[in-house]
CSV table of C-alpha atoms in Angstrom, one decimal:
chain,number,residue,atom,x,y,z
A,77,MET,CA,10.4,-18.3,-32.6
A,78,PRO,CA,11.6,-21.6,-33.7
A,79,GLY,CA,15.2,-22.3,-32.6
A,80,LYS,CA,15.2,-19.3,-30.1
A,81,ASP,CA,13.8,-18.9,-26.6
A,82,LEU,CA,14.0,-16.2,-23.8
A,83,SER,CA,12.7,-16.5,-20.2
A,84,ILE,CA,13.2,-14.8,-17.0
A,85,ARG,CA,13.4,-16.3,-13.4
A,86,TYR,CA,13.8,-14.6,-10.1
A,87,ASP,CA,14.5,-15.9,-6.7
A,88,PRO,CA,11.7,-15.7,-4.0
A,89,ILE,CA,12.5,-13.7,-0.8
A,90,ASN,CA,9.6,-15.0,1.6
A,91,GLU,CA,7.1,-17.7,1.7
A,92,ALA,CA,4.5,-15.3,0.1
A,93,ASN,CA,6.7,-14.5,-2.9
A,94,THR,CA,5.9,-10.7,-2.5
A,95,PHE,CA,8.4,-7.7,-2.6
A,96,SER,CA,8.2,-4.4,-1.2
A,97,ARG,CA,10.3,-1.1,-1.3
A,98,GLY,CA,14.0,-1.5,-0.7
A,99,ASP,CA,13.9,-5.4,-1.5
A,100,PHE,CA,16.4,-6.9,-3.8
A,101,VAL,CA,15.3,-8.8,-6.7
A,102,LYS,CA,17.9,-11.3,-8.0
A,103,GLY,CA,17.3,-13.4,-10.8
A,104,ARG,CA,18.5,-14.6,-14.4
A,105,VAL,CA,17.5,-14.2,-18.0
A,106,ILE,CA,18.0,-17.7,-20.0
A,107,LEU,CA,18.6,-17.3,-23.5
A,108,GLU,CA,18.4,-20.6,-25.5
A,109,LEU,CA,19.8,-20.5,-29.3
A,110,ASN,CA,20.3,-23.3,-31.9
A,111,LYS,CA,22.7,-21.1,-34.0
A,112,GLU,CA,24.7,-18.2,-33.7
A,113,ILE,CA,23.2,-14.7,-33.7
A,114,LYS,CA,24.4,-11.2,-33.8
A,115,ALA,CA,22.6,-8.8,-31.2
A,116,ASP,CA,22.3,-4.8,-31.4
A,117,ALA,CA,21.2,-4.8,-27.7
A,118,PHE,CA,20.2,-7.2,-24.9
A,119,PHE,CA,18.8,-6.1,-21.5
A,120,VAL,CA,16.5,-6.6,-18.6
A,121,LYS,CA,14.4,-4.0,-17.0
A,122,LEU,CA,12.2,-3.7,-13.8
A,123,LYS,CA,9.5,-1.2,-13.7
A,124,GLY,CA,6.3,-0.2,-11.6
A,125,ASP,CA,3.6,1.6,-13.5
A,126,ALA,CA,-0.2,2.3,-13.0
A,127,ASN,CA,-2.7,2.6,-15.8
A,128,VAL,CA,-6.3,3.5,-16.1
A,129,ARG,CA,-8.7,3.5,-19.1
A,130,TRP,CA,-12.4,3.5,-19.7
A,131,THR,CA,-14.7,4.9,-22.3
A,132,GLU,CA,-18.1,6.7,-21.8
A,133,ARG,CA,-20.9,7.7,-24.2
A,134,HIS,CA,-21.5,11.6,-24.6
A,135,ASN,CA,-23.9,13.0,-27.0
A,136,ASP,CA,-23.9,10.1,-29.4
A,137,LYS,CA,-19.9,10.0,-29.2
A,138,ASN,CA,-17.7,7.9,-27.4
A,139,ARG,CA,-15.0,9.4,-25.1
A,140,THR,CA,-12.0,7.5,-23.8
A,141,TYR,CA,-10.4,8.5,-20.4
A,142,SER,CA,-6.8,7.4,-19.9
A,143,ALA,CA,-4.1,8.1,-17.4
A,144,HIS,CA,-0.7,6.6,-16.6
A,145,GLU,CA,1.7,6.9,-13.6
A,146,ARG,CA,5.2,5.5,-13.6
A,147,TYR,CA,7.0,4.8,-10.1
A,148,PHE,CA,10.4,3.6,-11.2
A,149,LYS,CA,12.3,2.0,-14.1
A,150,LEU,CA,15.7,0.2,-13.9
A,151,LYS,CA,17.8,-1.3,-16.6
A,152,HIS,CA,20.6,-3.7,-16.7
A,153,TYR,CA,22.4,-4.3,-20.1
A,154,PHE,CA,24.0,-7.4,-21.1
A,155,ILE,CA,24.9,-6.1,-24.7
A,156,ARG,CA,24.7,-2.6,-25.8
A,157,GLU,CA,26.0,-0.5,-28.6
A,158,GLY,CA,26.1,3.2,-29.5
A,159,SER,CA,22.7,4.9,-28.5
A,160,GLU,CA,21.8,2.1,-26.3
A,161,ALA,CA,24.7,2.9,-23.7
A,162,GLY,CA,24.3,5.3,-21.0
A,163,GLY,CA,21.4,7.2,-19.3
A,164,SER,CA,20.5,7.6,-15.7
A,165,GLU,CA,18.1,4.4,-15.4
A,166,VAL,CA,20.9,2.1,-16.7
A,167,THR,CA,22.6,0.2,-14.0
A,168,CYS,CA,26.4,-0.6,-14.3
A,169,GLY,CA,27.2,-4.2,-15.1
A,170,ASP,CA,29.0,-6.7,-17.3
A,171,THR,CA,28.6,-6.4,-21.0
A,172,TYR,CA,29.2,-9.5,-23.5
A,173,SER,CA,30.2,-9.8,-26.9
A,174,ASN,CA,27.2,-9.2,-29.3
A,175,VAL,CA,28.0,-12.4,-31.0
A,176,VAL,CA,26.1,-15.2,-29.2
A,177,PRO,CA,27.1,-18.9,-30.1
A,178,PRO,CA,24.4,-21.7,-30.1
A,179,GLY,CA,23.5,-23.2,-26.6
A,180,THR,CA,22.0,-22.0,-23.3
A,181,HIS,CA,23.0,-19.1,-21.9
A,182,VAL,CA,22.3,-17.6,-18.3
A,183,TYR,CA,22.7,-13.9,-17.4
A,184,GLU,CA,22.2,-13.1,-14.0
A,185,PHE,CA,20.8,-9.6,-12.8
A,186,CYS,CA,20.2,-8.0,-9.6
A,187,PHE,CA,18.0,-4.8,-8.7
A,188,GLN,CA,16.9,-2.9,-5.8
A,189,ILE,CA,13.3,-1.6,-5.7
A,190,PRO,CA,13.5,2.2,-4.9
A,191,GLN,CA,12.5,3.3,-1.2
A,192,GLY,CA,9.6,5.6,-2.3
A,193,LEU,CA,6.0,5.1,-1.3
A,194,MET,CA,4.3,3.1,-3.8
A,195,PRO,CA,0.9,1.5,-4.0
A,196,PRO,CA,0.5,-2.3,-4.0
A,197,SER,CA,-0.1,-4.4,-7.1
A,198,PHE,CA,-3.8,-4.4,-8.5
A,199,LYS,CA,-5.9,-5.5,-11.1
A,200,GLY,CA,-9.4,-3.8,-11.6
A,201,HIS,CA,-12.0,-3.5,-14.4
A,202,HIS,CA,-10.8,-0.1,-15.5
A,203,GLY,CA,-7.1,0.1,-14.3
A,204,LYS,CA,-4.2,-2.0,-13.0
A,205,ILE,CA,-1.0,-1.5,-10.9
A,206,THR,CA,1.9,-3.7,-12.1
A,207,TYR,CA,5.6,-4.5,-11.3
A,208,ARG,CA,7.2,-6.4,-14.0
A,209,LEU,CA,10.5,-7.8,-15.1
A,210,GLU,CA,11.1,-7.4,-19.0
A,211,ALA,CA,13.8,-8.9,-21.1
A,212,LYS,CA,14.5,-7.9,-24.7
A,213,LEU,CA,16.9,-9.0,-27.4
A,214,SER,CA,17.0,-6.6,-30.2
A,215,ARG,CA,18.8,-7.6,-33.8
A,216,SER,CA,18.9,-5.7,-37.1
A,217,TRP,CA,16.4,-6.5,-39.3
A,218,LYS,CA,14.5,-9.0,-37.1
A,219,PHE,CA,11.6,-9.0,-34.7
A,220,PRO,CA,12.9,-8.6,-31.2
A,221,LEU,CA,12.9,-11.6,-28.7
A,222,THR,CA,11.1,-10.5,-25.4
A,223,ALA,CA,10.0,-12.1,-22.1
A,224,SER,CA,8.4,-11.0,-19.0
A,225,THR,CA,7.0,-11.8,-15.7
A,226,GLU,CA,5.2,-9.8,-12.9
A,227,LEU,CA,6.1,-9.4,-9.2
A,228,GLN,CA,3.7,-9.3,-6.5
A,229,PHE,CA,4.3,-6.0,-4.7
A,230,VAL,CA,2.9,-5.0,-1.3
A,231,SER,CA,3.0,-1.6,0.4
A,232,ARG,CA,5.1,-1.2,3.5
A,233,PRO,CA,3.3,0.8,6.3
A,234,ASP,CA,4.5,4.5,6.1
A,235,GLY,CA,3.9,5.9,9.5
A,236,THR,CA,3.6,5.4,13.2
A,237,GLU,CA,0.0,7.2,13.0
A,238,LEU,CA,-1.5,3.9,11.6
A,239,THR,CA,-1.2,2.4,15.1
A,240,VAL,CA,-2.6,5.4,17.0
A,241,PRO,CA,-6.2,4.8,18.3
A,242,LEU,CA,-9.0,6.7,16.7
A,243,ALA,CA,-11.9,8.4,18.7
A,244,GLY,CA,-15.1,10.1,17.8
A,245,GLU,CA,-18.3,11.5,19.1
A,246,ALA,CA,-21.8,12.2,17.9
A,247,ASN,CA,-24.8,13.9,19.5
A,248,LYS,CA,-28.3,14.4,18.4
A,249,GLU,CA,-31.5,16.2,19.5
A,250,MET,CA,-34.7,14.3,18.5
A,251,SER,CA,-37.7,15.8,16.8
A,252,LEU,CA,-40.7,14.9,15.0
A,253,PHE,CA,-41.6,11.3,16.0
A,254,THR,CA,-39.1,11.0,18.8
A,255,SER,CA,-38.2,13.4,21.6
A,256,GLY,CA,-35.2,13.7,23.9
A,257,SER,CA,-31.6,13.3,22.8
A,258,VAL,CA,-28.9,10.6,22.4
A,259,SER,CA,-25.1,10.9,22.5
A,260,MET,CA,-22.4,8.4,21.4
A,261,LYS,CA,-18.7,8.0,21.7
A,262,ALA,CA,-16.5,5.3,20.1
A,263,ASN,CA,-13.1,4.3,19.5
A,264,THR,CA,-11.0,1.8,17.6
A,265,GLU,CA,-7.7,0.6,18.7
A,266,LYS,CA,-5.7,1.6,15.7
A,267,MET,CA,-6.2,2.9,12.2
A,268,ALA,CA,-4.5,0.0,10.1
A,269,TYR,CA,-5.4,-3.6,10.2
A,270,MET,CA,-4.2,-6.7,8.6
A,271,GLN,CA,-6.6,-8.9,6.3
A,272,GLY,CA,-8.6,-11.3,8.4
A,273,GLU,CA,-7.9,-9.4,11.7
A,274,LEU,CA,-10.6,-8.4,14.3
A,275,VAL,CA,-11.4,-4.7,14.3
A,276,ILE,CA,-12.2,-3.9,18.0
A,277,VAL,CA,-14.8,-1.1,18.4
A,278,THR,CA,-16.0,0.3,21.9
A,279,ALA,CA,-19.1,2.6,22.1
A,280,ALA,CA,-20.5,4.4,24.8
A,281,VAL,CA,-24.3,5.5,24.2
A,282,LYS,CA,-26.5,7.6,26.4
A,283,ASN,CA,-30.0,7.1,25.2
A,284,SER,CA,-32.1,9.8,26.9
A,285,SER,CA,-34.7,9.6,23.8
A,286,SER,CA,-38.2,8.4,23.9
A,287,ARG,CA,-37.3,5.3,21.9
A,288,PRO,CA,-34.9,2.1,22.1
A,289,LEU,CA,-32.1,2.5,19.6
A,290,LYS,CA,-29.9,0.0,17.9
A,291,ILE,CA,-26.2,0.4,17.4
A,292,LYS,CA,-25.1,-0.6,13.7
A,293,TYR,CA,-21.8,-1.1,12.1
A,294,SER,CA,-20.6,-1.2,8.3
A,295,LEU,CA,-17.4,-1.5,6.5
A,296,GLN,CA,-17.5,0.2,3.0
A,297,GLN,CA,-15.2,-0.3,0.2
A,298,ARG,CA,-14.8,2.7,-2.3
A,299,LEU,CA,-12.8,2.2,-5.6
A,300,LYS,CA,-12.0,5.4,-7.8
A,301,TYR,CA,-10.4,5.6,-11.0
A,302,ILE,CA,-9.0,9.1,-12.0
A,303,ALA,CA,-8.3,10.4,-15.6
A,304,SER,CA,-8.4,13.5,-17.7
A,305,GLY,CA,-10.0,15.6,-15.1
A,306,SER,CA,-12.8,12.9,-14.6
A,307,SER,CA,-13.3,9.9,-12.3
A,308,LYS,CA,-15.2,6.9,-12.3
A,309,THR,CA,-16.3,5.5,-8.8
A,310,SER,CA,-17.8,2.4,-7.3
A,311,SER,CA,-18.5,1.3,-3.8
A,312,HIS,CA,-19.9,-1.5,-1.9
A,313,TYR,CA,-20.6,-2.7,1.7
A,314,ILE,CA,-18.1,-5.6,2.9
A,315,PHE,CA,-20.2,-6.2,5.9
A,316,LYS,CA,-22.9,-4.8,8.2
A,317,GLU,CA,-23.8,-5.9,11.6
A,318,VAL,CA,-26.5,-4.9,14.0
A,319,GLY,CA,-26.2,-4.8,17.8
A,320,ASP,CA,-28.8,-5.1,20.6
A,321,PRO,CA,-31.4,-2.4,21.1
A,322,ILE,CA,-30.2,0.3,24.0
A,323,PRO,CA,-33.4,1.0,26.0
A,324,THR,CA,-34.7,4.5,26.6
A,325,GLY,CA,-33.0,6.2,29.6
A,326,GLN,CA,-30.1,3.9,29.8
A,327,ASN,CA,-26.4,4.3,29.3
A,328,GLN,CA,-24.3,1.5,28.0
A,329,THR,CA,-20.7,0.9,26.9
A,330,ILE,CA,-20.5,-1.8,24.2
A,331,THR,CA,-17.5,-3.6,22.8
A,332,LYS,CA,-17.8,-5.2,19.3
A,333,GLU,CA,-15.3,-7.4,17.5
A,334,LEU,CA,-15.7,-7.1,13.8
A,335,GLN,CA,-13.8,-9.7,11.8
A,336,LEU,CA,-12.3,-8.5,8.5
A,337,PRO,CA,-12.4,-11.1,5.4
A,338,SER,CA,-8.9,-12.5,4.8
A,339,ASP,CA,-9.4,-11.8,1.2
A,340,VAL,CA,-10.2,-8.3,1.1
A,341,GLN,CA,-8.1,-6.2,-1.3
A,342,PRO,CA,-5.4,-4.1,0.7
A,343,SER,CA,-6.0,-0.3,0.6
A,344,ILE,CA,-4.5,1.7,-2.3
A,345,VAL,CA,-3.2,4.9,-1.0
A,346,HIS,CA,0.0,6.3,-2.7
A,347,CYS,CA,-1.5,6.1,-6.3
A,348,LYS,CA,-2.8,9.6,-8.0
A,349,ILE,CA,-4.9,7.8,-10.6
A,350,ILE,CA,-6.3,4.6,-8.7
A,351,LYS,CA,-7.7,4.9,-5.1
A,352,LEU,CA,-9.0,2.0,-2.9
A,353,GLU,CA,-10.3,3.4,0.6
A,354,TYR,CA,-12.2,1.6,3.4
A,355,THR,CA,-14.7,3.5,6.0
A,356,LEU,CA,-16.0,2.0,9.1
A,357,LYS,CA,-19.2,3.5,10.1
A,358,VAL,CA,-20.5,3.2,13.7
A,359,TYR,CA,-24.1,4.8,14.0
A,360,LEU,CA,-27.6,4.6,15.8
A,361,ASP,CA,-30.6,3.7,14.0
A,362,VAL,CA,-33.1,6.5,14.6
A,363,PRO,CA,-36.5,5.7,12.9
A,364,TYR,CA,-37.7,8.8,10.5
A,365,ALA,CA,-34.7,10.8,11.0
A,366,SER,CA,-30.9,11.1,10.3
A,367,ASP,CA,-28.7,8.8,12.2
A,368,PRO,CA,-26.1,10.1,14.4
A,369,GLU,CA,-22.8,8.5,13.1
A,370,ILE,CA,-19.1,8.3,13.5
A,371,VAL,CA,-17.0,7.4,10.5
A,372,PHE,CA,-13.5,6.0,10.9
A,373,PRO,CA,-11.2,5.5,7.8
A,374,LEU,CA,-9.5,2.3,8.0
A,375,VAL,CA,-6.2,1.0,6.2
A,376,ILE,CA,-6.2,-2.6,5.3
A,377,LEU,CA,-2.7,-4.1,4.8
A,378,PRO,CA,-1.6,-7.6,3.7
A,379,ARG,CA,-1.9,-10.3,6.1
A,380,GLY,CA,1.4,-11.2,7.8
A,381,GLN,CA,3.5,-9.0,5.9
A,382,PHE,CA,4.4,-6.1,8.0
A,383,PRO,CA,3.2,-6.8,11.7
A,384,LEU,CA,1.9,-3.6,13.5
A,385,SER,CA,2.2,-3.3,17.5
A,386,THR,CA,-1.4,-3.5,18.8
A,387,PRO,CA,-2.3,-1.6,21.9
A,388,SER,CA,-4.0,-3.4,24.9
A,389,ARG,CA,-7.9,-3.3,24.9
A,390,GLY,CA,-9.2,-0.4,26.9
A,391,PRO,CA,-12.1,2.1,26.8
A,392,PHE,CA,-11.4,4.9,24.3
A,393,GLY,CA,-7.7,4.5,23.8
A,394,ALA,CA,-6.1,3.9,27.1
A,395,GLY,CA,-3.3,1.7,26.1
A,396,GLN,CA,-0.2,0.1,27.6
A,397,PRO,CA,2.5,2.4,28.5
A,398,GLY,CA,4.6,3.7,25.7
A,399,TRP,CA,2.8,2.0,22.8
A,400,ASN,CA,1.3,5.4,21.4
A,401,GLY,CA,4.5,7.6,22.8
A,402,PRO,CA,7.2,9.0,21.3
A,403,PRO,CA,9.7,6.4,19.9
A,404,THR,CA,12.6,5.3,22.0
A,405,HIS,CA,16.3,5.5,21.3
A,406,ASN,CA,16.6,2.4,19.6
A,407,ALA,CA,13.4,2.6,17.4
A,408,ALA,CA,13.7,2.5,13.7
A,409,GLY,CA,13.1,5.9,12.1
A,410,PRO,CA,12.8,8.7,11.1
A,411,TYR,CA,9.5,9.1,12.4
A,412,PRO,CA,6.8,12.0,12.0
A,413,ASP,CA,6.9,14.7,14.3
A,414,ALA,CA,4.1,16.1,16.7
A,415,SER,CA,2.2,17.6,13.9
A,416,ALA,CA,2.2,14.5,11.8
A,417,SER,CA,1.4,12.3,14.7
A,418,GLY,CA,-2.0,13.9,15.2
A,419,VAL,CA,-3.1,12.9,11.8
A,420,TYR,CA,-6.6,14.1,12.1
A,421,PRO,CA,-7.9,17.6,13.3
A,422,SER,CA,-11.1,17.8,15.4
A,423,PRO,CA,-13.6,19.4,12.7
A,424,THR,CA,-17.2,19.9,13.7
A,425,ALA,CA,-19.4,18.5,10.8
A,426,PRO,CA,-22.4,20.5,10.0
A,427,GLY,CA,-25.9,19.3,10.6
A,428,PRO,CA,-28.4,18.4,13.4
A,429,TYR,CA,-25.5,16.8,15.5
A,430,GLN,CA,-21.8,17.5,16.1
A,431,HIS,CA,-19.2,15.0,15.0
A,432,HIS,CA,-15.6,15.2,16.5
A,433,PHE,CA,-12.9,13.1,15.5
A,434,THR,CA,-9.5,12.9,17.0
A,435,PRO,CA,-6.8,10.3,17.8
A,436,SER,CA,-6.7,9.0,21.4
A,437,MET,CA,-3.2,10.1,22.8
A,438,GLN,CA,-3.1,9.0,26.6
A,439,PRO,CA,0.6,7.7,27.4
A,440,GLU,CA,1.3,7.0,31.0
A,441,PHE,CA,3.1,9.3,33.2
A,442,SER,CA,5.0,9.0,36.4
A,443,ASN,CA,2.5,11.1,38.5
A,444,PRO,CA,-1.0,9.5,37.8
A,445,ASN,CA,-2.7,12.4,40.1
A,446,ALA,CA,-1.1,15.1,38.0
A,447,PRO,CA,-3.1,16.7,35.3
A,448,PRO,CA,-2.7,15.5,31.7
A,449,PRO,CA,0.1,17.5,29.7
A,450,THR,CA,-1.0,19.5,26.8
A,451,TYR,CA,-0.1,18.2,23.2
A,452,SER,CA,2.5,20.9,23.0
A,453,GLU,CA,4.2,19.8,26.1
A,454,LEU,CA,4.2,16.1,24.8
A,455,TYR,CA,5.7,17.0,21.6
A,456,PRO,CA,7.6,20.3,21.3
A,457,THR,CA,7.6,20.9,17.5
A,458,PRO,CA,3.9,21.7,16.6
A,459,SER,CA,5.1,23.9,13.8
A,460,ALA,CA,6.3,21.3,11.8
A,461,PRO,CA,4.4,20.7,8.5
A,462,ALA,CA,1.6,18.3,8.9
A,463,LEU,CA,1.8,15.0,7.3
A,464,TYR,CA,-1.8,15.3,6.1
A,465,PRO,CA,-2.6,19.1,5.5
A,466,ASN,CA,-5.6,18.9,3.5
A,467,LEU,CA,-7.7,16.2,5.2
A,468,PRO,CA,-11.4,16.7,4.7
A,469,PRO,CA,-13.9,16.2,7.7
A,470,PRO,CA,-14.1,12.7,8.7
A,471,THR,CA,-17.7,12.2,7.6
A,472,ALA,CA,-16.6,13.1,4.0
A,473,GLN,CA,-17.0,10.1,1.7
A,474,GLY,CA,-14.0,8.7,0.3
A,475,PHE,CA,-10.8,10.0,1.3
A,476,TYR,CA,-7.3,8.9,2.0
A,477,PRO,CA,-4.5,11.2,2.6
A,478,ALA,CA,-1.2,11.0,0.8
A,479,PRO,CA,1.9,11.2,2.9
A,480,SER,CA,4.4,13.8,1.7
A,481,ALA,CA,7.7,12.0,2.6
A,482,PRO,CA,8.8,8.5,2.6
A,483,GLY,CA,10.1,7.0,5.7
A,484,GLN,CA,12.2,4.0,6.8
A,485,TYR,CA,10.8,1.1,8.5
A,486,PRO,CA,12.5,-2.2,10.0
A,487,ASN,CA,12.9,-5.0,7.7
A,488,PRO,CA,10.8,-7.9,8.7
A,489,ASN,CA,13.8,-9.5,10.3
A,490,GLY,CA,13.6,-6.9,12.9
A,491,SER,CA,17.2,-5.5,12.4
A,492,GLY,CA,15.7,-1.8,11.7
A,493,SER,CA,17.0,-1.5,8.2
A,494,PHE,CA,17.2,-3.5,4.9
A,495,PRO,CA,20.2,-5.8,4.9
A,496,VAL,CA,23.3,-5.1,2.7
A,497,PRO,CA,24.8,-8.3,1.1
A,498,THR,CA,28.3,-8.9,2.4
A,499,ALA,CA,29.6,-11.1,-0.2
A,500,PRO,CA,32.1,-9.7,-2.7
A,501,GLY,CA,30.3,-8.3,-5.7
A,502,TYR,CA,30.8,-10.2,-9.0
A,503,ASN,CA,28.9,-11.0,-12.3
A,504,PRO,CA,29.9,-14.1,-13.8
A,505,PRO,CA,29.9,-14.6,-17.3
A,506,PRO,CA,27.0,-16.4,-19.2
A,507,TYR,CA,26.9,-20.3,-18.3
A,508,SER,CA,26.2,-22.8,-21.0
A,509,THR,CA,25.0,-26.3,-20.9
A,510,THR,CA,28.1,-27.6,-22.2
A,511,GLY,CA,30.3,-25.4,-20.0
A,512,ASN,CA,29.5,-24.4,-16.3
A,513,PRO,CA,26.1,-25.4,-14.8
A,514,VAL,CA,23.5,-22.7,-13.8
A,515,PRO,CA,24.4,-21.6,-10.1
A,516,SER,CA,21.9,-22.0,-7.4
A,517,ALA,CA,20.7,-18.8,-6.2
A,518,PRO,CA,23.9,-17.2,-4.9
A,519,GLU,CA,23.7,-14.9,-2.1
A,520,TYR,CA,24.9,-11.8,-3.4
A,521,CYS,CA,23.8,-8.8,-5.3
A,522,PRO,CA,26.5,-6.9,-6.8
A,523,ASP,CA,26.4,-3.1,-6.5
A,524,PRO,CA,28.0,-1.6,-8.2
A,525,TYR,CA,28.8,-4.4,-11.0
A,526,PRO,CA,32.5,-4.7,-12.0
A,527,THR,CA,33.2,-3.8,-15.7
A,528,LYS,CA,34.0,-6.7,-17.8
A,529,THR,CA,35.8,-6.5,-21.4
A,530,PRO,CA,33.4,-7.8,-23.9
A,531,GLN,CA,34.2,-11.3,-25.2
């Protein structure tokens, strides 16, 4: 609009220019005018949304499927009148005169992203997840003046179970063109990995069959859109790798390093209408028969955003003391209890071979010769509700559990909680090019804002 311009700028909080739950978003809305105007309302809002939409052909008719999910919406008013005032989503702050003179005016704002579990930013062919700052200036009998900008949001890890090693077992009796049997045990060091990280898989294979067998590895990505009782799914393999043959009559323990791509899309877990999941499959290639396989769900996190502790390498989950045990007194919390730490039950999949899938839980104890304690002895609260109560068997394609309650996790600065600004809260009046200069990213986030009498 000639003579009028509106823009939004925000202050980055890290080198990657990303935000997560609990972070503060500080910035300013800049309004440039060449003449005086009278505003009915002027505000900036921060919101997070997911949207899905696609069209299918049914019986010579097009049917459109769509869905929307909102995570939060926060508003900060600079100018408000009548029905624009109030509301649970409106932050408290300074309000200014609805008569705005010509010049360049800077209005500062500060939001804190809620602590709930939310999915990362994402854009796909049939849906997207966006986090946006939007500003709007409304005037009577005039088109509103608007501006917007997107934030890159990343999901913070939501459970200690992400660092628990996963183990599985598969057995198969041969028939037809192959005789004998084969058994395999495999484990991964943990469930969650960063982009570009190495996935260490250890497998012990006992080949009692009449054929040499090759061990294979594959990582599959599965993307699913959900709307109006229907879904649209696509999947593809990120990589496939083949190991050396295991001769007949031999037992071998094999450790394999699998490199995750640095640009692979992070997992989408906490979204009801868009799901992006990964499964790592370790299997033996049996000619002319079904393959014994172990399937592990993997969670992929943004590279370098939220470091996870990694257990020392060892066969089948024997890690360093304490890395997979109960949190110490100075650990950040709250943590899931015993029933949540188990993550996955031990189902027996139907079919020609058995497939057991359990986390490896082997913390060190003072008496190494004593028998290992039971699970209930390690964690005395087995009756607490499980974090993932409806988990399907691990061989089922495409699943990711949805945690029921948000947790708190240490800030990347290691303090154990999100910092609270200590500078006195204030909200200065708009700056003009002829008066006060625009300040350089002051280190404060007023909460609550003091009330200022409109000019």
